[in-house]
PDB file of C-alpha atoms and ligand atoms in Angstrom:
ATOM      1  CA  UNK A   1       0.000   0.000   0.000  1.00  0.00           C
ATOM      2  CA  UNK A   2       1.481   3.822  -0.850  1.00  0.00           C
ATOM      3  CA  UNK A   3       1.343   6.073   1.908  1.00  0.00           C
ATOM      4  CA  UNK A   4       2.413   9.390   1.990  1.00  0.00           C
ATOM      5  CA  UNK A   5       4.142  11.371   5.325  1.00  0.00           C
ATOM      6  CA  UNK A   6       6.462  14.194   6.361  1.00  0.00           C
ATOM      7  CA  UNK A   7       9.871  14.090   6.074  1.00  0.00           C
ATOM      8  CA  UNK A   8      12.777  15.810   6.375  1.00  0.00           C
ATOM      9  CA  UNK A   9      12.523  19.996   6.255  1.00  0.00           C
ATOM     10  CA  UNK A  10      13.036  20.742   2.150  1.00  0.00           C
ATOM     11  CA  UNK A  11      16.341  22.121   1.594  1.00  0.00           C
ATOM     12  CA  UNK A  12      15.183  25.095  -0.155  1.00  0.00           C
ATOM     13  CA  UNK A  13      11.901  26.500   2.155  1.00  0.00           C
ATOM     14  CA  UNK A  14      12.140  24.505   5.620  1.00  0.00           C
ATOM     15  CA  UNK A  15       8.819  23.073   4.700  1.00  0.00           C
ATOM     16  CA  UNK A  16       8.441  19.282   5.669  1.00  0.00           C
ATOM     17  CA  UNK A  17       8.586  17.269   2.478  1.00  0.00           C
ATOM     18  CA  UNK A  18       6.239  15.150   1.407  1.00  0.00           C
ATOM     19  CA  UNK A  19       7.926  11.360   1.297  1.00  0.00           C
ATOM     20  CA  UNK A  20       6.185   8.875  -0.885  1.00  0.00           C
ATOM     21  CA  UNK A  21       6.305   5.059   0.594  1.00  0.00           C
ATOM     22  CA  UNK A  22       5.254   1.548  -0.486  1.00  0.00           C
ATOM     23  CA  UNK A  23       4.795  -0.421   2.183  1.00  0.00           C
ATOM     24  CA  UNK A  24       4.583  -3.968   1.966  1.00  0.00           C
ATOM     25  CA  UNK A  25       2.804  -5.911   4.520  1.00  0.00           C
ATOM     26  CA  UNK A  26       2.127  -9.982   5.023  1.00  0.00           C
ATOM     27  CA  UNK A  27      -1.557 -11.092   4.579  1.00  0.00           C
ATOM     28  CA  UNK A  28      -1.353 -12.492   7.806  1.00  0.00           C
ATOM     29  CA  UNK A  29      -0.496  -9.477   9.894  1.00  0.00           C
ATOM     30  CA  UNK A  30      -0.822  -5.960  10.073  1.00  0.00           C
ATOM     31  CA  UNK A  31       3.281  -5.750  10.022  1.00  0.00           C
ATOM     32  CA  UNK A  32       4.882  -3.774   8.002  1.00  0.00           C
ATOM     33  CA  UNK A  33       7.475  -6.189   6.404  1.00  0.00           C
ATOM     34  CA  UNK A  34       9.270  -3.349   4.214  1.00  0.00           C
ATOM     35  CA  UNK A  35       9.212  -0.051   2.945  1.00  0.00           C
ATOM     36  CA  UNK A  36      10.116   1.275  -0.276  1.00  0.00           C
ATOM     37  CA  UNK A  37      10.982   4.591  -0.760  1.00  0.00           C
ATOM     38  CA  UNK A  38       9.317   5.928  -4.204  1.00  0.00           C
ATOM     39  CA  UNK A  39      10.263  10.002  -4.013  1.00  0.00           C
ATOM     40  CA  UNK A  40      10.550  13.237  -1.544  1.00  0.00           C
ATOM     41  CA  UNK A  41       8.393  15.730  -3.249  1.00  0.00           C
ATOM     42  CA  UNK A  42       8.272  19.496  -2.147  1.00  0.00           C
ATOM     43  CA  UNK A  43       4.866  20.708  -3.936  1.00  0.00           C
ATOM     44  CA  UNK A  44       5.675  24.294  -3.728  1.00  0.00           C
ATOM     45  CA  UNK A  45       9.316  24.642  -4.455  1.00  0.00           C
ATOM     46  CA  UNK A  46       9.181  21.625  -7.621  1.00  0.00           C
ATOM     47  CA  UNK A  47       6.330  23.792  -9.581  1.00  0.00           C
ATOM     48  CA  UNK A  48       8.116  27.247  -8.767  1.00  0.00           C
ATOM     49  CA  UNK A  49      11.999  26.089  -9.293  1.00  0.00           C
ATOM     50  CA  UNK A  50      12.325  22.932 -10.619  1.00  0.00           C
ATOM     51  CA  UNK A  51      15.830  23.052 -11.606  1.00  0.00           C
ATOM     52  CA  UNK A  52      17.131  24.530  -7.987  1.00  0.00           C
ATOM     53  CA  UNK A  53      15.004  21.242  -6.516  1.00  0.00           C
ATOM     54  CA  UNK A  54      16.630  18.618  -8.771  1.00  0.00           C
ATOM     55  CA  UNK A  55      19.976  20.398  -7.396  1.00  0.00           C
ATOM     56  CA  UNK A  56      19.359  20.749  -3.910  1.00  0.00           C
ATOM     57  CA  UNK A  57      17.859  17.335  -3.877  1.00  0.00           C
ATOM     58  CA  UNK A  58      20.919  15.608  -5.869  1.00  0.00           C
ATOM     59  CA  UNK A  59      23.367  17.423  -3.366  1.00  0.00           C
ATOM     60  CA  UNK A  60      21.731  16.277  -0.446  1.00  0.00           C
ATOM     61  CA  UNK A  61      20.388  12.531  -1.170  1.00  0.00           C
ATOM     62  CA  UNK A  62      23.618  11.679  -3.731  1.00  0.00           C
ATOM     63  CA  UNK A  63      22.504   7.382  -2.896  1.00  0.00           C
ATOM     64  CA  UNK A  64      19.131   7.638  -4.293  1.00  0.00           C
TER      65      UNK A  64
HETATM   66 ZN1   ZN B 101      10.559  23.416  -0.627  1.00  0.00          ZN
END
């Protein structure tokens, strides 16, 4: 199942971002078994300067 929560404060505005997860579960129990991270999105700053984003977001998560 995706689920979405806060995350770290955006590079760029302080705002928390928004952290996109996959979470896979067993159909026995309620566990989370593991999570995949699918992207940190910050709505504001990626529609009003996408290019400083990709930057600040390469600089500061280089293993993703
Ligand atoms: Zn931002």
């Amino acid at each position: 199942m995706n689920i979405t929560r806060h995350g770290d404060p955006c590079p760029l505005c302080r705002t928390p971002l928004l952290v996109d997860v996959y979470q896979v579960r067993s159909s026995e129990s309620a566990f989370v078994q593991r999570e995949v991270l699918n992207a940190r999105r910050c709505p504001g700053c990626q529609t009003t300067r996408p290019e400083q984003w990709s930057e600040a977001m390469r600089a500061r998560y280089k293993d993703d």
